[in-house]
Coordinates of C-alpha atoms and ligand atoms in Angstrom, one line a residue:
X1 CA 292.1 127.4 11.1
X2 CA 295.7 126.0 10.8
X3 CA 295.7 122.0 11.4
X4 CA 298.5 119.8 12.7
X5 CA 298.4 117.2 9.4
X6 CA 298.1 120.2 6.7
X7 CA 301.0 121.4 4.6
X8 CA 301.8 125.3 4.3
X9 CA 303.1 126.2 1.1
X10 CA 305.4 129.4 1.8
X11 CA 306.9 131.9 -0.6
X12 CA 310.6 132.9 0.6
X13 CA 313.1 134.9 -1.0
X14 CA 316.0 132.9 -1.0
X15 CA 317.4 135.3 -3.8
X16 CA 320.8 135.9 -1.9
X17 CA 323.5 137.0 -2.8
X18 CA 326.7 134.6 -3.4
X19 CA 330.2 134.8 -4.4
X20 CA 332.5 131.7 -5.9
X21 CA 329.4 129.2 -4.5
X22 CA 329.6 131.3 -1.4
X23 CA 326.4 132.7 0.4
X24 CA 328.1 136.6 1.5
X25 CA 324.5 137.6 3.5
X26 CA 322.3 135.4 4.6
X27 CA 319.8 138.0 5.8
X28 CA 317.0 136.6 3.8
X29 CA 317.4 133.3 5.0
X30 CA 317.7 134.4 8.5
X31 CA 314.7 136.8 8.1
X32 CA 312.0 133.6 7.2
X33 CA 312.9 131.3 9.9
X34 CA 310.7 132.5 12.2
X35 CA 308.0 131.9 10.0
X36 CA 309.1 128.4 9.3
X37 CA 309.7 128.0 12.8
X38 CA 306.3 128.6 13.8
X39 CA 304.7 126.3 11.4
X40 CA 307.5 123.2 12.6
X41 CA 305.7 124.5 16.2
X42 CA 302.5 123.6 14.9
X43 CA 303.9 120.1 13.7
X44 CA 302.5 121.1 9.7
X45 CA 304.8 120.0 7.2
X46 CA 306.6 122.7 4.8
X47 CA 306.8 123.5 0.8
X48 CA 309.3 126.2 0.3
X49 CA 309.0 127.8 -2.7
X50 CA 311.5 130.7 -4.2
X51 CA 313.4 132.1 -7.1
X52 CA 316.9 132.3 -7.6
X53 CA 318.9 135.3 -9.9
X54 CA 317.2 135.7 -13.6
X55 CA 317.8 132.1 -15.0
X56 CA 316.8 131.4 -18.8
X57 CA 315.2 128.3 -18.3
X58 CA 316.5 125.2 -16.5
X59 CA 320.4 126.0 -15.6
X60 CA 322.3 124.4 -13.0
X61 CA 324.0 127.5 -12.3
X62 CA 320.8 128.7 -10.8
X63 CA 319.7 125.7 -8.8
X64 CA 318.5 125.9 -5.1
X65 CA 319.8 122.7 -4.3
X66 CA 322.8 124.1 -2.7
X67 CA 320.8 125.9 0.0
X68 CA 319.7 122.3 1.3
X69 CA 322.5 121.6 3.3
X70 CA 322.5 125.1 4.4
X71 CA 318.8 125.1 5.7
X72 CA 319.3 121.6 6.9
X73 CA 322.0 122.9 9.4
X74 CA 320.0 126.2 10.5
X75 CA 317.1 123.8 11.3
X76 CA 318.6 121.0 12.2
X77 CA 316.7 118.5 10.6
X78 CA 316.7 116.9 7.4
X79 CA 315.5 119.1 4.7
X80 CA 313.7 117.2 1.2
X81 CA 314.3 118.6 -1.8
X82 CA 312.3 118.2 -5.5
X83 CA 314.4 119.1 -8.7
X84 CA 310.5 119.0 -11.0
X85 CA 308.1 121.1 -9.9
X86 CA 305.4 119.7 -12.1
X87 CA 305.9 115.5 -10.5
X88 CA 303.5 116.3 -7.6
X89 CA 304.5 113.0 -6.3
X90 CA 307.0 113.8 -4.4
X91 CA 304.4 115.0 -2.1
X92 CA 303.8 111.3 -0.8
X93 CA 307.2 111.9 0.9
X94 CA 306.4 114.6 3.1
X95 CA 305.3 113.9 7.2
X96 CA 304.0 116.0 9.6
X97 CA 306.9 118.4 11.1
X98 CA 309.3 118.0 7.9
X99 CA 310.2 120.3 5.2
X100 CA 310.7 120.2 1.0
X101 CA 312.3 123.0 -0.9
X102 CA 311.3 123.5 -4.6
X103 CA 313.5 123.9 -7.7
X104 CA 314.3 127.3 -8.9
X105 CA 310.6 128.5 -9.6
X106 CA 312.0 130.7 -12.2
X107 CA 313.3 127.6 -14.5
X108 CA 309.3 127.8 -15.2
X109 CA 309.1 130.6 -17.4
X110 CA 305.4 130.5 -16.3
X111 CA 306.4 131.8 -13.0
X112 CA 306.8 135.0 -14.2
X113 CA 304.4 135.4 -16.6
X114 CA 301.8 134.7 -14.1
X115 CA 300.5 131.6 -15.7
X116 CA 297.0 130.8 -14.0
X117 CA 298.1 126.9 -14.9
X118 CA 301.3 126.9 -13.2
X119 CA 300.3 129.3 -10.1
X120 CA 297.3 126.3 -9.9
X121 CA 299.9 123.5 -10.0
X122 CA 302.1 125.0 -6.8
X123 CA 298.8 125.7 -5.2
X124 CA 298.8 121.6 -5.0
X125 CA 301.7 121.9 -2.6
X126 CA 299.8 123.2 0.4
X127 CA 296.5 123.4 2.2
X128 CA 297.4 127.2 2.9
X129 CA 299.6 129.6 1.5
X130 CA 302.0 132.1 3.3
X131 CA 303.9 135.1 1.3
X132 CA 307.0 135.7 3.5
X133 CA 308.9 137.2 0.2
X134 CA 309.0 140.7 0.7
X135 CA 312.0 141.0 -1.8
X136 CA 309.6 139.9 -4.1
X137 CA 306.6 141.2 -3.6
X138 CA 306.1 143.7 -6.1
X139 CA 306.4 141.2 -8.6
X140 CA 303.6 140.1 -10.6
X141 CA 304.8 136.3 -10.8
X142 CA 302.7 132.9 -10.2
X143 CA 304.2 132.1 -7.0
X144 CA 303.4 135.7 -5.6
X145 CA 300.0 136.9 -7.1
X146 CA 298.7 134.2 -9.1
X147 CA 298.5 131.8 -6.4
X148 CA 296.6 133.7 -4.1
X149 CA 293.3 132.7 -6.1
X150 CA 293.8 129.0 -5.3
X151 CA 294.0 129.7 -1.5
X152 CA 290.8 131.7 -0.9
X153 CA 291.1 133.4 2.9
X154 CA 293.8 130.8 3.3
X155 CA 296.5 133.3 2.1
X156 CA 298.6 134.6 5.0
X157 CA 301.6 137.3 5.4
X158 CA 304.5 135.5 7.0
X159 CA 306.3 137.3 9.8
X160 CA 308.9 138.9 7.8
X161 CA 306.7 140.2 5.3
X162 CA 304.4 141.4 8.5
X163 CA 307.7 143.5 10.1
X164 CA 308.8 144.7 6.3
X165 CA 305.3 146.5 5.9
X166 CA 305.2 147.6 9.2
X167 CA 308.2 149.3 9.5
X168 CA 308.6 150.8 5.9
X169 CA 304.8 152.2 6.5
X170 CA 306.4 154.3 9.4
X171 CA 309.4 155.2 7.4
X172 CA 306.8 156.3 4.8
X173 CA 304.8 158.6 7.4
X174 CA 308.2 160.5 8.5
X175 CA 308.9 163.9 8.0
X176 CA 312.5 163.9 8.4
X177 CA 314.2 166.3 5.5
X178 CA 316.4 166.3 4.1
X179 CA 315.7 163.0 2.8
X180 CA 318.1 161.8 0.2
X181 CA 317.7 158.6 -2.0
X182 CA 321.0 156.5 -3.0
X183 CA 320.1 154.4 -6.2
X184 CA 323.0 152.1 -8.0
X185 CA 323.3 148.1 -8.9
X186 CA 322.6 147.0 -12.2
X187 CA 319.0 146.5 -12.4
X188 CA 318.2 149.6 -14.3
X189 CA 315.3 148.4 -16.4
X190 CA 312.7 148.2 -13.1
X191 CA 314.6 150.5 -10.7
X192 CA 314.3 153.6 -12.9
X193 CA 310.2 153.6 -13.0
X194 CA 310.3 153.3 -9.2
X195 CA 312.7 156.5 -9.1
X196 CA 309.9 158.7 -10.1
X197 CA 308.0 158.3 -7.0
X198 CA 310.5 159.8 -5.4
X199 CA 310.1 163.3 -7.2
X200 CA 308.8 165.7 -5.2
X201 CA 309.0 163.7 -2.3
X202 CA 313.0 163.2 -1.6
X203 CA 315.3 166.1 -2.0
X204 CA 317.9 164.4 -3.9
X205 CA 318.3 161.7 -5.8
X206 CA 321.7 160.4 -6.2
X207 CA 322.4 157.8 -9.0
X208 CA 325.3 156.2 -9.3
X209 CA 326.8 152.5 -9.9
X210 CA 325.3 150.6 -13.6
X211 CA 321.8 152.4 -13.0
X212 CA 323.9 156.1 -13.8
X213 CA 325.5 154.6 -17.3
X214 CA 321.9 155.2 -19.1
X215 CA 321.7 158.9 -17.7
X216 CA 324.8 159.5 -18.8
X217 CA 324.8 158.2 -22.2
X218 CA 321.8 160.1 -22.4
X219 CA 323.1 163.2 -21.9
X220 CA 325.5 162.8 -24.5
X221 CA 328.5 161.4 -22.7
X222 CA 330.6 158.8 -24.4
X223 CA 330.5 155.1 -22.0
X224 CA 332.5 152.9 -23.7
X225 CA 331.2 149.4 -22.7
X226 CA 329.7 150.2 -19.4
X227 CA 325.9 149.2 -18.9
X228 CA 323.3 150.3 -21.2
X229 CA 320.4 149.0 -22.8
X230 CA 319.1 151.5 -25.5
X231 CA 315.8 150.5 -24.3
X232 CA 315.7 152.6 -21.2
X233 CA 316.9 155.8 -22.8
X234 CA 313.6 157.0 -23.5
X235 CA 312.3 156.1 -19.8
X236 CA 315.5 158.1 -19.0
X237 CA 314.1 161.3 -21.2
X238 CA 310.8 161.0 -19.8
X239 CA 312.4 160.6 -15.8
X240 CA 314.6 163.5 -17.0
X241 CA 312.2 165.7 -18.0
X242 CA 309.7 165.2 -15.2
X243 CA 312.4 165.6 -12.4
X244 CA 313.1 169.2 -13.7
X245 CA 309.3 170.2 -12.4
X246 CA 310.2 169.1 -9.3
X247 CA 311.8 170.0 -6.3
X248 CA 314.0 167.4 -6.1
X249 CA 317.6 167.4 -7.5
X250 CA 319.2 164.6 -9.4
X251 CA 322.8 164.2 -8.8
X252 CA 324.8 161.6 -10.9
X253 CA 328.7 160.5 -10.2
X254 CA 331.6 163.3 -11.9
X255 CA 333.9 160.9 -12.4
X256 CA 334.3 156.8 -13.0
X257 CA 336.9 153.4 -12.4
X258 CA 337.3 152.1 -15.9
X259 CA 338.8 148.7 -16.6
X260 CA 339.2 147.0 -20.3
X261 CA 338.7 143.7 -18.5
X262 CA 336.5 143.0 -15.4
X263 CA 337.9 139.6 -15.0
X264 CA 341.4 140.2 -15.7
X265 CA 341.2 143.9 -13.9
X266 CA 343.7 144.9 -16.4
X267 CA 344.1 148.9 -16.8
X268 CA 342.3 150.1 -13.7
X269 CA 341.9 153.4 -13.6
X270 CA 339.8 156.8 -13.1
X271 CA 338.3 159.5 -16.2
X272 CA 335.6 161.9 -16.2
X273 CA 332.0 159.8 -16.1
X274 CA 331.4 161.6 -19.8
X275 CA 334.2 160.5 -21.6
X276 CA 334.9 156.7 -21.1
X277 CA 337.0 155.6 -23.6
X278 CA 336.0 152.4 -25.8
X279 CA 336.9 149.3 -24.9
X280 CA 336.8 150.7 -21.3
X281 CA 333.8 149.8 -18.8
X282 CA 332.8 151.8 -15.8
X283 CA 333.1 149.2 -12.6
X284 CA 332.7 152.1 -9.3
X285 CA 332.5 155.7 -9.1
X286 CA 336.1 157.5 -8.4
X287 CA 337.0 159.8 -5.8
X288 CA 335.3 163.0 -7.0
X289 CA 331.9 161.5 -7.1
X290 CA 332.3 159.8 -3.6
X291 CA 333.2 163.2 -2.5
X292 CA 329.9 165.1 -3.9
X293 CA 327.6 162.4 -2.5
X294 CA 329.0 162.8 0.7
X295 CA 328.2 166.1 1.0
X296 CA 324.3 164.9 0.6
X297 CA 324.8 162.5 3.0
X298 CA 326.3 164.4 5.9
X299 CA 323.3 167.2 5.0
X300 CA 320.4 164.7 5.2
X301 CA 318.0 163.8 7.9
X302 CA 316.9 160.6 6.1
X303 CA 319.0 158.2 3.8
X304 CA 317.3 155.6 1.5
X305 CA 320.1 153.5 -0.4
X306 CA 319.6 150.6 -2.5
X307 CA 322.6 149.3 -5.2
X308 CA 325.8 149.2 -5.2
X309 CA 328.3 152.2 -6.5
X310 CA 330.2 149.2 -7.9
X311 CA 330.9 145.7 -8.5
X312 CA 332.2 145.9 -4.8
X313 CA 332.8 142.2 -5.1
X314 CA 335.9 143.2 -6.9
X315 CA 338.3 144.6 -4.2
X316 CA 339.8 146.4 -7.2
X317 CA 336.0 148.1 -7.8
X318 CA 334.9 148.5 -4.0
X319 CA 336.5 151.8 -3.1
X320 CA 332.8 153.8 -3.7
X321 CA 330.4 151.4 -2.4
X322 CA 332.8 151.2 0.9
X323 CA 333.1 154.8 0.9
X324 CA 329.0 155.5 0.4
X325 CA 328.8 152.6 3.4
X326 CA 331.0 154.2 5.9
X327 CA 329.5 157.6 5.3
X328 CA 326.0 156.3 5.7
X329 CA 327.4 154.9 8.9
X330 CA 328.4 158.3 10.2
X331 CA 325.4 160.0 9.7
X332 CA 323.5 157.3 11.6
X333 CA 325.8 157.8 14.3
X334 CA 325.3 161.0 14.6
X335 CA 321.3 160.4 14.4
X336 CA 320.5 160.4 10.8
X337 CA 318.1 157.9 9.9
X338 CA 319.3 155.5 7.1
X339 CA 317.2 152.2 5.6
X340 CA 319.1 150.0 3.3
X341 CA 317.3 147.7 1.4
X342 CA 318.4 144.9 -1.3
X343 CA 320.6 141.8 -1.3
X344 CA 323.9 142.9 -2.6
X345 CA 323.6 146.3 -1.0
X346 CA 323.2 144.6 2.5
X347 CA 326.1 142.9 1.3
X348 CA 328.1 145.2 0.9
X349 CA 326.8 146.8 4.3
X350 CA 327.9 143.6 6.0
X351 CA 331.1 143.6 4.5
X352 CA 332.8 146.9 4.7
X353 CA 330.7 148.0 8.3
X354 CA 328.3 146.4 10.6
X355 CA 324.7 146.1 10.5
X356 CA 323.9 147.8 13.8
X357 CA 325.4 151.0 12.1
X358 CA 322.2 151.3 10.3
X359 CA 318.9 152.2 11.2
X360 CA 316.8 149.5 9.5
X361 CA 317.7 146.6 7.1
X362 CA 315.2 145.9 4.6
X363 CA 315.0 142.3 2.6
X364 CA 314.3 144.0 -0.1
X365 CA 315.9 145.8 -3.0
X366 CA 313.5 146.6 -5.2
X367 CA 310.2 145.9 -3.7
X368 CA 311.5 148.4 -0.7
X369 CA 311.8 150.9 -3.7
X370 CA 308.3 150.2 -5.1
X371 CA 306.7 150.1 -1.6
X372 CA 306.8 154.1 -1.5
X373 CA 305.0 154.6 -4.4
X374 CA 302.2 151.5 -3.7
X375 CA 301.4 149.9 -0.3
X376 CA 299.7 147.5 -2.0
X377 CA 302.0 145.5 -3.6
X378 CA 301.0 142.5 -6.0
X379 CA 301.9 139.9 -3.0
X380 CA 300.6 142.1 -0.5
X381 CA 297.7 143.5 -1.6
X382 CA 295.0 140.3 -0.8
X383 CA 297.0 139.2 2.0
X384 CA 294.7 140.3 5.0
X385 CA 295.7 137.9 7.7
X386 CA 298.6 137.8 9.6
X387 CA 299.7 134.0 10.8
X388 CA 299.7 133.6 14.8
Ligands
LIG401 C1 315.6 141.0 -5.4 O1 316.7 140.6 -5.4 O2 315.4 142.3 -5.5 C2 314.4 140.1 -5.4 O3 314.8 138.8 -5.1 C3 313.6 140.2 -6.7 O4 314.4 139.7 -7.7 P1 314.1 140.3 -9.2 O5 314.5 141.7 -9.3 O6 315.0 139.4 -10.1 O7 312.6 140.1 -9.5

């Protein structure tokens, strides 16, 4: 039972994406407030709680204090904010009806090791606890799993989190085919695992931005400077190996923008994905590639797409992930069904089209990814309640 003079310690995903100190989509943000709304309903103060990028320990390049003013003016009202998790007495500064965002929770490196200690510490924050993270979800992190033990059947799923499962379980259920999956961005390392569950299951798999450098490399191409970590060449082999069992292709870009400088965009220009000179870094896919994936787009039913075919940031380096947004834009108009999932990719979306082109928009990137192959998710799993 949800009291007037208790505090509700919600996990958000404030994880958005931002250019030059800009926010360029505020979808996550937007997506929670109806959660938060609620609770300022009920007059119960709030502890927001969320991670921001991949910091290495405390770094003011990575702090949420810049969101303050920007979730002061969406709720108008004064919103607190507490730069040390760990000095609880902050707490004393809290009333009934107001709101305190957290530091980074990511400058702990507890949060994501799970740390039973930490996850015990943020459970001080709040008399309940409400996961309305999606984006995070499928992370096993302190402020996501952990915590859930401190807040016996007083761990709720926020309203987001409630409409992501909802939807994505029907999405999961259709039978649409061809159903094509669009993978890119830069997080190789997690994304590539999640790829597998969609062998067998999606007709094609088409790879392309930094998550197609490792393939590549591993099939003996030469990629100058672009993305790779060694490390995920053998998760490659393995994907590589168990994708030619199945019945579903894998289709990786033909050809590649290079640049010798990302910040200077000095040499622009287009080779063949396999030979990249040195010195050289791939930045989009080129004209050829946009081409092929097209034609897996116009000849799908179904279009998942999560990660950029570039660092579309870069007007220089935008060319693919415009051209792989308008063409998913088509084919909804003419009654595909696409989901796009994932902070930059949403992005992108939001720049080069308009969101109502799409189907559904998903908060999340890579949680939306590992949804398909588990339901029950590390945040989700215990959550049985839904807040009303
Ligand atoms: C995301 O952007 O996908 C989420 O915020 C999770 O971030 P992470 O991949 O750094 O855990």
């Amino acid at each position: 039972m949800l009291e007037k003079n208790q505090r509700v310690l919600i996990r958000v995903d404030f994880n958005v994406p931002v250019n030059n100190g800009t926010i360029t989509d505020a979808s996550r943000i937007n997506s929670a407030l109806p959660t938060i709304r609620h609770f300022l309903n009920l007059g119960m103060s709030i502890v927001l709680m969320s991670h921001f990028g991949r910091p290495n320990g405390f770094d003011d390049n990575y702090s949420l204090k810049f969101l303050v003013a920007h979730l002061s003016k969406l709720l108008n009202q004064k919103v607190l904010f507490s730069s040390d998790i760990r000095d609880l007495d902050v707490l004393n500064l809290i009333k009934p009806g107001e709101i305190l965002l957290l530091e980074n929770l990511r400058f702990y490196s507890e949060e994501t090791q799970n740390d039973g200690v930490f996850a015990e510490l943020l459970s001080k924050y709040g008399d309940v606890y409400v996961n309305d993270a999606f984006g995070t979800s499928h992370r096993k992190h302190a402020s996501i799993q952990k915590i859930q033990e401190f807040f016996p059947n007083k761990s709720y799923m926020g309203f987001l989190l409630e409409k992501e499962v909802s939807e994505l379980k029907k999405i999961q259920k259709s039978s649409l085919a061809p159903q094509t999956v669009i993978v890119g961005g830069s997080k190789i390392g997690s994304k590539i695992h999640m790829l597998k569950t969609f062998l067998n299951k999606a007709d094609n798999i088409l790879i392309g931005g930094g998550m197609a450098f490792p393939f590549i490399k591993y099939m003996g191409g030469q990629i100058g400077g672009s993305l790779c970590n060694n490390d995920e060449l053998e998760v490659v082999k393995k994907f590589l190996i168990q994708s030619e069992k199945s019945a579903t292709k894998i289709v990786l870009p033909i050809d590649c923008i290079v640049t010798d400088s990302i910040s200077l965009k000095t040499n622009i220009k287009s080779c063949d994905i396999m030979s990249i000179p040195d010195g050289y870094m791939g930045v989009d896919i080129g004209l050829n590639s946009v081409q092929l994936f097209q034609k897996f787009i116009t000849n799908s039913k179904l279009i998942l797409w999560n990660g950029p075919m570039g660092i579309f940031e870069t007007q220089e380096f935008s060319s693919g992930t415009k051209a792989i947004t308008n063409a998913i834009a088509e084919f909804t108009a003419s009654s595909g069904y696409s989901l796009i999932g994932g902070g930059d990719t949403v992005s992108a979306i939001s720049e080069f089209s308009k969101k109502s082109q799409f189907s559904y928009i998903s908060t999340g990137g890579g949680a939306m990814l590992d949804f398909f192959r588990n339901q029950n998710l590390p945040g989700i799993l215990d959550l049985k309640t839904i807040i009303r």
